[in-house]
């Protein structure tokens, strides 16, 4: 069975949002169109408490996009985004969610970030996505959404680690930093992932 994982199609990641991905709005129609090709469609949702430690607001004297150590891991300091219950955390209205069978929220622990839809960044807590997909009989996962170089990439890498045949759908994702994306896609391919 083949599943589509739609990553973080939320207002804060679109133009005008707090952590806008350049041209992120371009993929909405693509994602809506391809959903019919999948046996199962699920989505992830960034869902941070207002005092999440990855937020620049929690670090006086630091600059946005600086890198610090958090829980023993490198952590980029992001603009405050996708705060639980805020309009920016909502799925974009134009996204067709009728086929979305389940939503997996991530980034809820204020002490550690969670780029992947499967685990937090330290692989300390699972979201339940892997178990859900296995229980549904999924063996192939395609990943789309925002942003290609962070949450899509890490979701796809964890999907490989969890034993799924995994692809990133390039037409249905956009990157924060396109220059870094090529390097990450090369790593993904080296681990057995496919880029379509």
C-alpha angles and dihedrals in degrees: 000000000000123000133192117215112201108201123212103322090176133143095249090062095052127080108292092028127116094256101024119189110215110256091357091145091064093076100055095087091043092054092046091052098048098048091086089065094065135081091212133021124194133169138210124218126200103226113176130176111240091252098050111155093229089066120101089224089071095057117063114200094024128106129230111269092022114137121234135167114261122176088346092304133104108257128191113218107235133193108265104274144162093018111186111271095005123126089244091062093056121104110255110266092231092061111101104231098170092104095043104115098184140008121215116201121208140181094046096130105084092209098061136032124233118208095161124074088221105049144001115263092269094048087236098125129032123214093215094247095119093050091047093051093046091049090053091053096249116163100163126053128190117194127206138154134068137013111008096196096046125019097017092046096047092044089052093047092051090046089059091048090052090057102258124136097243138199134179112218105220095192089055100051140057130199134231088216112021091187091063093043095075090057092049093047089052089054091047091052091047089059092052100270124139128223115209 
